[in-house]
mmCIF file of C-alpha atoms in Angstrom:
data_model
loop_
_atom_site.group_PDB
_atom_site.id
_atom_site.type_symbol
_atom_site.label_atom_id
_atom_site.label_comp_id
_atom_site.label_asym_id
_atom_site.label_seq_id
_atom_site.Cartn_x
_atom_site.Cartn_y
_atom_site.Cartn_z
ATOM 1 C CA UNK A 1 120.566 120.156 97.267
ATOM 2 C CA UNK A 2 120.853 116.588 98.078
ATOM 3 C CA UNK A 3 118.813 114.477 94.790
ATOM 4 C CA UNK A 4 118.859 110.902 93.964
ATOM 5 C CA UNK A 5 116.936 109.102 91.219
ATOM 6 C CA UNK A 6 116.646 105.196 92.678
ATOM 7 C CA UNK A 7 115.192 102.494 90.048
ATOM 8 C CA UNK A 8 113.074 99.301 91.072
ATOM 9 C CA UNK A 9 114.264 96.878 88.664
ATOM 10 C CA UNK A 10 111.420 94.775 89.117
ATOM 11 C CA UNK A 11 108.642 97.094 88.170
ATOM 12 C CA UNK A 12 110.747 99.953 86.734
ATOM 13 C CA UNK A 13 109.890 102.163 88.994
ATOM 14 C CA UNK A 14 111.974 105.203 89.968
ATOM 15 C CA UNK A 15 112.035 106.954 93.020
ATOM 16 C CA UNK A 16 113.053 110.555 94.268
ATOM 17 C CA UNK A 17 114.858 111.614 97.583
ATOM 18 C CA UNK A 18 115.219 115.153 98.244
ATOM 19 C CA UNK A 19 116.943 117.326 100.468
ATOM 20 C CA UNK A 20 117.979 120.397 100.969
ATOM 21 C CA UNK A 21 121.096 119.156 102.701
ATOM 22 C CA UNK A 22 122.944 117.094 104.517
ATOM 23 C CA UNK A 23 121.806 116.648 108.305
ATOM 24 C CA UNK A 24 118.270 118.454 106.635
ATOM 25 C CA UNK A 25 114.859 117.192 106.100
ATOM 26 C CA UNK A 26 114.340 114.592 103.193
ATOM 27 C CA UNK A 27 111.445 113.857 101.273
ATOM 28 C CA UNK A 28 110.562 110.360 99.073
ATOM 29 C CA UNK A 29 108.476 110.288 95.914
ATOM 30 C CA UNK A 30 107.312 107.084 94.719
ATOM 31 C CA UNK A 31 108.254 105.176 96.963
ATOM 32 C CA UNK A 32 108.738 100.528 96.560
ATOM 33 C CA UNK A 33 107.550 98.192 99.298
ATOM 34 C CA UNK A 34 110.353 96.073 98.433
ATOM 35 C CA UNK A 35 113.320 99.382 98.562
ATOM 36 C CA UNK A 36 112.209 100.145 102.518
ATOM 37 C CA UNK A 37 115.485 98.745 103.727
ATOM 38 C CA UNK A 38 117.484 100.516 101.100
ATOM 39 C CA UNK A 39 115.727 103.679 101.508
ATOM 40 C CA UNK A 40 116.894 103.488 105.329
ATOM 41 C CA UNK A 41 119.897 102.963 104.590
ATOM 42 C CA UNK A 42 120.243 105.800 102.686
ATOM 43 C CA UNK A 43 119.042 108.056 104.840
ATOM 44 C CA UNK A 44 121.362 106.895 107.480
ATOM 45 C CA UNK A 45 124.536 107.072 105.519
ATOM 46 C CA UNK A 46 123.551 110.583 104.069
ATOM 47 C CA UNK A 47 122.474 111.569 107.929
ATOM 48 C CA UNK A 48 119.148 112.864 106.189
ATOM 49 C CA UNK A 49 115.016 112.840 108.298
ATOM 50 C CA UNK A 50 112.829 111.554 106.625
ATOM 51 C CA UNK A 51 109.535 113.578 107.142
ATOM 52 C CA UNK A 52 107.402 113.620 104.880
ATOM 53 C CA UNK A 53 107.187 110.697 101.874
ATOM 54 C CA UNK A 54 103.836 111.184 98.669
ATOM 55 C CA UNK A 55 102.882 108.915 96.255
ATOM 56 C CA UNK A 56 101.776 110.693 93.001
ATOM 57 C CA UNK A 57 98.505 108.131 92.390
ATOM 58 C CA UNK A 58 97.422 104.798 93.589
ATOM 59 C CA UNK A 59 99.929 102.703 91.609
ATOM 60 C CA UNK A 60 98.910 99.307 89.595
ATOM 61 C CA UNK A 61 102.149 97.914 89.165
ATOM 62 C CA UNK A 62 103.763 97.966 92.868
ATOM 63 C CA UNK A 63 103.408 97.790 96.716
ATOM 64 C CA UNK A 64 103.646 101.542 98.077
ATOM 65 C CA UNK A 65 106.416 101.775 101.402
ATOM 66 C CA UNK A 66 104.412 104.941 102.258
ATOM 67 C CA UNK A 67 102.760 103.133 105.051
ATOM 68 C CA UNK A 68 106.153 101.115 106.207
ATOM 69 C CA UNK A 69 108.131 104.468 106.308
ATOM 70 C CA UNK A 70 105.375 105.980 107.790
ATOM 71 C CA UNK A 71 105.730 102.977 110.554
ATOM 72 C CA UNK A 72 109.388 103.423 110.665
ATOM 73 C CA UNK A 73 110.157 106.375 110.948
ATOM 74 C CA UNK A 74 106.474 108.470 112.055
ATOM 75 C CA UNK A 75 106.955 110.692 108.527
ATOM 76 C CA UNK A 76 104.084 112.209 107.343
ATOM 77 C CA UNK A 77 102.448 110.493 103.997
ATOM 78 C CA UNK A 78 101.021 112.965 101.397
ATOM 79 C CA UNK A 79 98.610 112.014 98.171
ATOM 80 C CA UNK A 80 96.053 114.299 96.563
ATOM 81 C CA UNK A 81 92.996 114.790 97.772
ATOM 82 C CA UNK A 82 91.108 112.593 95.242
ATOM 83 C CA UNK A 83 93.095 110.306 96.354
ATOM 84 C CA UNK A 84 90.563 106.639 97.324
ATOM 85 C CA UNK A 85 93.269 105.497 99.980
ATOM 86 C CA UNK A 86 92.161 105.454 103.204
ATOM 87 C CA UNK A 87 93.795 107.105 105.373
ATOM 88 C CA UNK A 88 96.479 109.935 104.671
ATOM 89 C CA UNK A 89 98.223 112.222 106.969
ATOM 90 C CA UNK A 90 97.865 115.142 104.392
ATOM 91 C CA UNK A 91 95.526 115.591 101.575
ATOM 92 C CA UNK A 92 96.809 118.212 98.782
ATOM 93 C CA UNK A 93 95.117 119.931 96.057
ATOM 94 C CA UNK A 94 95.941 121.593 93.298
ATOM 95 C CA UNK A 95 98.323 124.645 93.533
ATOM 96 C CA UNK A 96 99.158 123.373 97.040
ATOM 97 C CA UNK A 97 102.678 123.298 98.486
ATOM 98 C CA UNK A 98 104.189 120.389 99.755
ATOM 99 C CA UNK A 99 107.260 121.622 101.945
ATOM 100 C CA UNK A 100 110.720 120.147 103.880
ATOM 101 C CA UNK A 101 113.051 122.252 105.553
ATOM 102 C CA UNK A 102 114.694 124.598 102.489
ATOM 103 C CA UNK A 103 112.665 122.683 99.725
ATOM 104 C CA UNK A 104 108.983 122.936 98.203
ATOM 105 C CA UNK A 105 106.971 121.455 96.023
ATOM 106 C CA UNK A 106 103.764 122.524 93.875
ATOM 107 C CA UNK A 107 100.606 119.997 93.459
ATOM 108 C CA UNK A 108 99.502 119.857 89.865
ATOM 109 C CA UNK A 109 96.426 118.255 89.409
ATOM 110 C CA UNK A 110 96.724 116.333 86.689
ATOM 111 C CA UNK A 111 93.503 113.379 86.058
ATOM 112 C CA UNK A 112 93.946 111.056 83.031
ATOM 113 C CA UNK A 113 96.320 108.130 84.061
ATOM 114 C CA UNK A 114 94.222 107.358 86.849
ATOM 115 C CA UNK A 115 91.405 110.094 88.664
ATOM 116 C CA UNK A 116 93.557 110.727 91.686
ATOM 117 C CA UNK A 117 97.236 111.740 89.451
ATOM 118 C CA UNK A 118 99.051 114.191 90.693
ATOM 119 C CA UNK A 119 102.524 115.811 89.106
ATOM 120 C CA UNK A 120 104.911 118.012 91.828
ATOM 121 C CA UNK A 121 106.756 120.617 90.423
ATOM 122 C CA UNK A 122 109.962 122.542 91.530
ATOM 123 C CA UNK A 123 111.631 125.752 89.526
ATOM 124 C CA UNK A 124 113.243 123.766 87.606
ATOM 125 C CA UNK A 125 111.867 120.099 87.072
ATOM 126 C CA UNK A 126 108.149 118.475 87.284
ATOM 127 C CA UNK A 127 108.092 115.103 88.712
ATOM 128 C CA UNK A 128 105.034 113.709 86.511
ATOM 129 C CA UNK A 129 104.203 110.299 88.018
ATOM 130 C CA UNK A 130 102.501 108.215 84.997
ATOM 131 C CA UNK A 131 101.125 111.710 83.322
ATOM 132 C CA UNK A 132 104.136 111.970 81.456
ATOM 133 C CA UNK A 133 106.542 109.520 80.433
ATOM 134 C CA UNK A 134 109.889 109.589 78.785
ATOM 135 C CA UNK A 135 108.591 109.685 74.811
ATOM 136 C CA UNK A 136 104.853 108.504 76.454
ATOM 137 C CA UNK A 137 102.108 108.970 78.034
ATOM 138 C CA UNK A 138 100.549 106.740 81.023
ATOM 139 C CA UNK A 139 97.629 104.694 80.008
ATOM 140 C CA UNK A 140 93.874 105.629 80.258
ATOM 141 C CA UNK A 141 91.857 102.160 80.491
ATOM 142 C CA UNK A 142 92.125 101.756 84.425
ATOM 143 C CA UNK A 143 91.613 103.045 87.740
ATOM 144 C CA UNK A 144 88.995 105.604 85.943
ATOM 145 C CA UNK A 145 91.314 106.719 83.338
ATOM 146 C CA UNK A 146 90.313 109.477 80.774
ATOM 147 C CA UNK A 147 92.079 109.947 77.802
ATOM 148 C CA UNK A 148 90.405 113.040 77.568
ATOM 149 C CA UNK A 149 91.379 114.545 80.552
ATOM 150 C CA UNK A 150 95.207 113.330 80.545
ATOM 151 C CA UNK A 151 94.918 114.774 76.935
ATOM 152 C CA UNK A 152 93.567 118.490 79.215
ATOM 153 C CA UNK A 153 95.876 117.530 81.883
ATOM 154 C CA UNK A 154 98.940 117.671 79.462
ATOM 155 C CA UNK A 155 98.033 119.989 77.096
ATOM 156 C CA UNK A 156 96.438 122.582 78.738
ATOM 157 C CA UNK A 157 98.729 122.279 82.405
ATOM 158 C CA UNK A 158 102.086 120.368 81.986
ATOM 159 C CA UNK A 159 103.145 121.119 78.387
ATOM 160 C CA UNK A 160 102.747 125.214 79.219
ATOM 161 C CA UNK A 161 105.531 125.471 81.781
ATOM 162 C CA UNK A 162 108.635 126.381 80.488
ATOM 163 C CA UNK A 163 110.311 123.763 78.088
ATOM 164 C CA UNK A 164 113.804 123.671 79.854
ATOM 165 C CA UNK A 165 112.066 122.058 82.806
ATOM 166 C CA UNK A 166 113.443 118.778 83.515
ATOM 167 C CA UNK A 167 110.957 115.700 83.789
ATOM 168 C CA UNK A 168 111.225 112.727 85.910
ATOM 169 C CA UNK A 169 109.026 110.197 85.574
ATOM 170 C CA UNK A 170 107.645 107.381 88.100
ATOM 171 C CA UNK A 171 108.403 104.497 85.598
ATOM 172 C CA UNK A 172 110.812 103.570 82.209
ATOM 173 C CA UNK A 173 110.954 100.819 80.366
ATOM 174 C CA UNK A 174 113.755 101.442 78.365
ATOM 175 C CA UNK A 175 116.552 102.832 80.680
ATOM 176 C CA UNK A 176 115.810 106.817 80.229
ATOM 177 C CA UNK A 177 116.449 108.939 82.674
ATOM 178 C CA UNK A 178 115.272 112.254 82.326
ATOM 179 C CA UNK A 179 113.848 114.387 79.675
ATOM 180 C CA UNK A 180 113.000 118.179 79.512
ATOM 181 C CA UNK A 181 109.708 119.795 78.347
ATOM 182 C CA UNK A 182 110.291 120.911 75.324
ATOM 183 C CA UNK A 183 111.921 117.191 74.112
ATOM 184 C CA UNK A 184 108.784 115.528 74.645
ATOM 185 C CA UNK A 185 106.881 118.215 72.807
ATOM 186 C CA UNK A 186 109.346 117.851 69.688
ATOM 187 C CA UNK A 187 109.472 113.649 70.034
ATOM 188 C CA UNK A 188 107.409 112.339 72.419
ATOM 189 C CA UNK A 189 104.972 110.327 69.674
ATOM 190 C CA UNK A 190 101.972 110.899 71.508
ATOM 191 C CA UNK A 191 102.099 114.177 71.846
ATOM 192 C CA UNK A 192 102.107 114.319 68.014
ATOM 193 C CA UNK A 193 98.300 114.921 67.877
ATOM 194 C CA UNK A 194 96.363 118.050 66.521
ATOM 195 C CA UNK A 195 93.228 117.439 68.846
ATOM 196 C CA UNK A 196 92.158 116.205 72.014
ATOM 197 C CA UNK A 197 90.036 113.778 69.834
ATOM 198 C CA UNK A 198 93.340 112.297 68.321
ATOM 199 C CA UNK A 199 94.661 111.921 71.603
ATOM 200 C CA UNK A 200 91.540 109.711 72.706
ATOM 201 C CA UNK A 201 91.925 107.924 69.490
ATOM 202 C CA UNK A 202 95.517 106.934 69.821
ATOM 203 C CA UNK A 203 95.188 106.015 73.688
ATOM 204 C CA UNK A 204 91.859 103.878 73.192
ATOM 205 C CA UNK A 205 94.061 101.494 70.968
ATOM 206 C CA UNK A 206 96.737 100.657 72.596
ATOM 207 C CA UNK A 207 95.240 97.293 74.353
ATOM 208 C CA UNK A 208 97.700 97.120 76.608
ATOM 209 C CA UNK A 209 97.582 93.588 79.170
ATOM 210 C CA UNK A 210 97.185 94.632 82.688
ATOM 211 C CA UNK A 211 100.324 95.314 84.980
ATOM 212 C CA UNK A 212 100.735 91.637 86.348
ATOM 213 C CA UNK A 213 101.026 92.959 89.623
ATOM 214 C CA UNK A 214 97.261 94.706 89.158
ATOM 215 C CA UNK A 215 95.026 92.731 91.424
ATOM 216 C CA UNK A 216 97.577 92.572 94.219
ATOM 217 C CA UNK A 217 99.388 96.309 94.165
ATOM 218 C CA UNK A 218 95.908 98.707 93.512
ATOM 219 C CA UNK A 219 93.979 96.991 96.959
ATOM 220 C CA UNK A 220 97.232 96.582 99.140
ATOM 221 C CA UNK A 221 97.772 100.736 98.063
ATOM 222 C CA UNK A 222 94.329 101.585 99.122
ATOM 223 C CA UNK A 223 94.676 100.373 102.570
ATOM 224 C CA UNK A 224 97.982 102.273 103.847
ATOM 225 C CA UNK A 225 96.428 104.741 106.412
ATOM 226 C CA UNK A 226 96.822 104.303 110.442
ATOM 227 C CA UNK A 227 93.100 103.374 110.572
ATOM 228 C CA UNK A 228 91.264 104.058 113.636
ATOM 229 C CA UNK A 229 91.406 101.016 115.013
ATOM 230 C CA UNK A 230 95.475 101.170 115.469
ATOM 231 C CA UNK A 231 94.886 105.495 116.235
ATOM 232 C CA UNK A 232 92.854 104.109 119.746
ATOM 233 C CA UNK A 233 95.958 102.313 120.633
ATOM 234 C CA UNK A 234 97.379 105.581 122.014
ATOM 235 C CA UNK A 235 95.237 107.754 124.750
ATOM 236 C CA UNK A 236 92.149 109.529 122.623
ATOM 237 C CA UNK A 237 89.323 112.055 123.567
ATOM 238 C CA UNK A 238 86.449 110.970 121.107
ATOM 239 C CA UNK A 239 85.433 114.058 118.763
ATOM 240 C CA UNK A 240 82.570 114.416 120.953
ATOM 241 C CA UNK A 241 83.538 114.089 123.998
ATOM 242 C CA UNK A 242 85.742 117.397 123.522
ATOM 243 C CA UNK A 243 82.654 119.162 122.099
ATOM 244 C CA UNK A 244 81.468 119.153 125.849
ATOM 245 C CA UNK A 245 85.006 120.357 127.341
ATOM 246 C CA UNK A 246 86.180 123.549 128.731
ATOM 247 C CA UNK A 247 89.135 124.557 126.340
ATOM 248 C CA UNK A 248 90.973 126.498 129.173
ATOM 249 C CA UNK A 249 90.604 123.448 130.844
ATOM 250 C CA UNK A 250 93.067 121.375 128.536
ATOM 251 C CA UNK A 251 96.091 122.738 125.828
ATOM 252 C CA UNK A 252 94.461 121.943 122.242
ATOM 253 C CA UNK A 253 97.017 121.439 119.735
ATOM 254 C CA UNK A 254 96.830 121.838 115.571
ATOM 255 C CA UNK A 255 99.287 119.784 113.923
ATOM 256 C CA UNK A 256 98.610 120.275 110.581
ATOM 257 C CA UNK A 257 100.224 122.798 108.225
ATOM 258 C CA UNK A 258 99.621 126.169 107.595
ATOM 259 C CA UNK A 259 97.987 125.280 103.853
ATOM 260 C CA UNK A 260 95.763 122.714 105.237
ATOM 261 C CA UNK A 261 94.194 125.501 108.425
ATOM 262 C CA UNK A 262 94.039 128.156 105.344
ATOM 263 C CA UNK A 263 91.789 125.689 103.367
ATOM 264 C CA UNK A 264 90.083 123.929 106.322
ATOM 265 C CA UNK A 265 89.810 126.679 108.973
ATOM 266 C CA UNK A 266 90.581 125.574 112.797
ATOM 267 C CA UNK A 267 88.990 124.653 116.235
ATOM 268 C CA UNK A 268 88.840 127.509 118.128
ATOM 269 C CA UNK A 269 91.136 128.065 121.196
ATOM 270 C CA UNK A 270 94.145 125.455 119.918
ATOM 271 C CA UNK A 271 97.726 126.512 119.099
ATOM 272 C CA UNK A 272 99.453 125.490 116.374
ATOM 273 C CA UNK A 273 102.640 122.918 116.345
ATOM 274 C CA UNK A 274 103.186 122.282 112.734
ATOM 275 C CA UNK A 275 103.857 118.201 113.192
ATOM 276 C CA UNK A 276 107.169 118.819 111.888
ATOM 277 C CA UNK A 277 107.867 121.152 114.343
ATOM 278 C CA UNK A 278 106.872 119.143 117.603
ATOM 279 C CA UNK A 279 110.004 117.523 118.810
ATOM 280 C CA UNK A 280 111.884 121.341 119.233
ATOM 281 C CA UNK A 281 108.047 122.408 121.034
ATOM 282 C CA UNK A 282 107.870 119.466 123.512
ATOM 283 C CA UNK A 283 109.695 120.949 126.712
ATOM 284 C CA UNK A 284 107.113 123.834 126.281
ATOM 285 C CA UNK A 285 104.393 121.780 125.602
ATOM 286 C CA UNK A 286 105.481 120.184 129.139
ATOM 287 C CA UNK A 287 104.736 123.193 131.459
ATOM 288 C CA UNK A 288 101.287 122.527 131.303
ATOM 289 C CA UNK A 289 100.124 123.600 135.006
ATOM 290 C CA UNK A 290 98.472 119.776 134.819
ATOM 291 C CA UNK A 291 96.384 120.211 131.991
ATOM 292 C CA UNK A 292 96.426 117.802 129.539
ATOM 293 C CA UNK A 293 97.572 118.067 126.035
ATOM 294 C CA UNK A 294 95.117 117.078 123.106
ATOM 295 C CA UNK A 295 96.688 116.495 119.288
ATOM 296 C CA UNK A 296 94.907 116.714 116.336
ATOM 297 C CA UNK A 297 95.134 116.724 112.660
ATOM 298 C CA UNK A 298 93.668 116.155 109.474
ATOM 299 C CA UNK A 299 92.484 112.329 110.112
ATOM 300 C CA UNK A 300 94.482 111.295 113.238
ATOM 301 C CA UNK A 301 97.450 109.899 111.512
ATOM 302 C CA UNK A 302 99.998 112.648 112.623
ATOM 303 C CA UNK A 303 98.338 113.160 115.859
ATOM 304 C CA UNK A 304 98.379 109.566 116.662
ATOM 305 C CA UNK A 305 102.130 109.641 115.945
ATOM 306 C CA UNK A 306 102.336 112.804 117.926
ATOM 307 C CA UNK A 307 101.284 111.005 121.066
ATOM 308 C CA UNK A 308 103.388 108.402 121.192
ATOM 309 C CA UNK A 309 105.991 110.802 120.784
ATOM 310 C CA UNK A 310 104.801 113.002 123.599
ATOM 311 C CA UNK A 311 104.639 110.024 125.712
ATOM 312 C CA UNK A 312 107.915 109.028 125.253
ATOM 313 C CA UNK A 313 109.362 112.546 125.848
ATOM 314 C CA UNK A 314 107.534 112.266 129.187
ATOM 315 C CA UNK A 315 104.407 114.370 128.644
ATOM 316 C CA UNK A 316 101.988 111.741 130.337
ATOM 317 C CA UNK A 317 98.676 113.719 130.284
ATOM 318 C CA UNK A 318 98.177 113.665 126.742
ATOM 319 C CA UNK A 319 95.423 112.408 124.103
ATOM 320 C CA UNK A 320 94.795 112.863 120.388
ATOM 321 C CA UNK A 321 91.604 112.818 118.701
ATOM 322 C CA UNK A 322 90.711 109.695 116.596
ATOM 323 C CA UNK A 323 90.110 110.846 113.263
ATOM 324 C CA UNK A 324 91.412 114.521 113.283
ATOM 325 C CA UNK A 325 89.342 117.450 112.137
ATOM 326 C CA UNK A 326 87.244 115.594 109.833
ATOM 327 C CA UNK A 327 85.800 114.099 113.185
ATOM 328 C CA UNK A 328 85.459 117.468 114.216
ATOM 329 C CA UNK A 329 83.490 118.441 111.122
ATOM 330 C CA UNK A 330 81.330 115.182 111.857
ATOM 331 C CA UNK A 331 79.933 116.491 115.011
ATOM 332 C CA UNK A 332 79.126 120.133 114.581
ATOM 333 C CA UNK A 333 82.057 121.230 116.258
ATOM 334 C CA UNK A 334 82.875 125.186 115.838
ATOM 335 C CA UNK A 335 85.157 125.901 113.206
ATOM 336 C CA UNK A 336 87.194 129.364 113.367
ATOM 337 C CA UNK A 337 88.565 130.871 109.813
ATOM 338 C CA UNK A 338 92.248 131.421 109.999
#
């Protein structure tokens, strides 16, 4: 397994590349506005894809690259599903997978730090975001923080998996790298506490001054998606307009992955091309008999992506559909259980 823990001096934040190996399929966690370059770079010299890159909440105290990476290299960006950000390739909840080539991920849901937290989990090591810190906890006055629920959150999900987990947090401020489980149960001081109304106690006085990049970082974060706007600069079939269509008529394609079609069920008649999948898929996606091809996804991100792609590769008669399956939802279209 290919890991690297990378730091942002500036805000202290650190940030995860995975891979299974070299030549594989990498995946970013956390990732700084400010480190796209580097991240690049990285990939390059360590021949790894980047396909798929998450943020664990909407963070207060930095720029997110999702959306750059995204740009650069068509990855697919992944938050949880409470998630205010507007657009997202893939939405996870809890007990979801989040999975590269050799490599997975569990979603924890974990609310406290902020309403839309999320920790990911492997074996062997939880990646906590701001849930958990090294000897803390993140704070609770912002972004509809709870202390009770990060007090639930902790208590009742993290702390239960097996102590010899390793934890990596999203920030440090004192040059820690990792921890395990069971050392922030014995010293973590705010995990000290005999009841979920100690916790609140200790977390509602901490009057803490806002992260000075606040009022810049938490709107630039919620505005990352490929917005429809820039998803109709690529060929699209509105929603609607493929309500009225003869599906033998055209080849409908389902990019998403097999948790989201589980959860979500599928348009009827379309094949499924995990996004991940479509470059090996294209030459037979090609022998259409001059029917077009039509992407779609979750919101239009992926499919959007998937058409400039397709175009490229010389598949001319293709479309997406602006705004994915939720558009689908929007218009009564027919929804088949997988």
């Amino acid at each position: 397994m290919i890991f690297r823990q990378l730091f942002d001096n500036v805000s202290s934040t650190y940030t995860y590349l995975i891979a299974s190996r070299k030549g594989g399929e990498a995946l970013l966690i956390d990732p700084v506005l400010e480190k796209t370059e580097h991240y690049l770079t990285l990939m390059e010299q360590l021949d790894l894809k980047l396909v798929k890159v998450l943020d664990t909440h909407v963070h207060a105290d930095h720029i997110t690259a999702m959306g750059a990476l995204r740009d650069r290299t068509s990855c697919v960006t992944v938050m949880g599903e409470q998630s205010p950000v507007d657009v997202v390739s893939m939405r996870v909840s809890d007990g979801d997978a989040v999975d590269i080539e050799g490599f997975s991920l569990t979603a924890m849901y974990t609310p406290g730090h902020t309403d839309d937290s999320y920790c990911f989990r492997t074996d062997d090591r939880i990646f906590t975001g701001d849930t958990l810190l090294i000897r803390g906890t993140g704070r609770t006055d912002f972004q509809n923080g709870d202390a009770g629920r990060q007090y639930d959150s902790l208590f009742n999900g993290v702390l239960k998996l097996p102590e010899t987990m390793l934890v990596y947090p999203a920030h440090d401020y004192k040059g820690d790298m990792v921890s395990t489980l069971g050392e922030e149960i014995a010293f973590n001081p705010r995990l000290q506490v005999k009841s979920r109304e100690e916790y609140i106690d200790v977390m509602n006085q901490l009057n803490l001054p806002n992260p000075k990049m606040m009022d810049v970082a938490v709107p630039e974060n919620m505005k990352v998606g490929l917005n429809l706007e820039r998803q109709r600069q690529v060929p699209t079939i509105e929603a609607g307009a493929l309500l009225g269509r003869e599906v033998d008529k055209l080849i409908l394609v389902d990019l998403r992955e097999d948790t989201e079609r589980a959860r979500f069920g599928v348009i009827p008649d379309s094949i499924h091309v995990p996004y991940g999948q479509l470059e090996m898929q294209l030459a037979t996606l090609a022998q259409t008999d001059g029917r077009p091809v039509v992407f779609y996804c979750a919101v239009g991100e992926r499919s959007a992506m998937a058409t400039r792609l397709a175009h490229a590769n010389g598949i001319d008669h293709c479309a997406h559909v602006p705004g994915g399956f939720q558009a689908w939802q929007s218009v009564g279209g027919a929804i088949k259980e997988v």
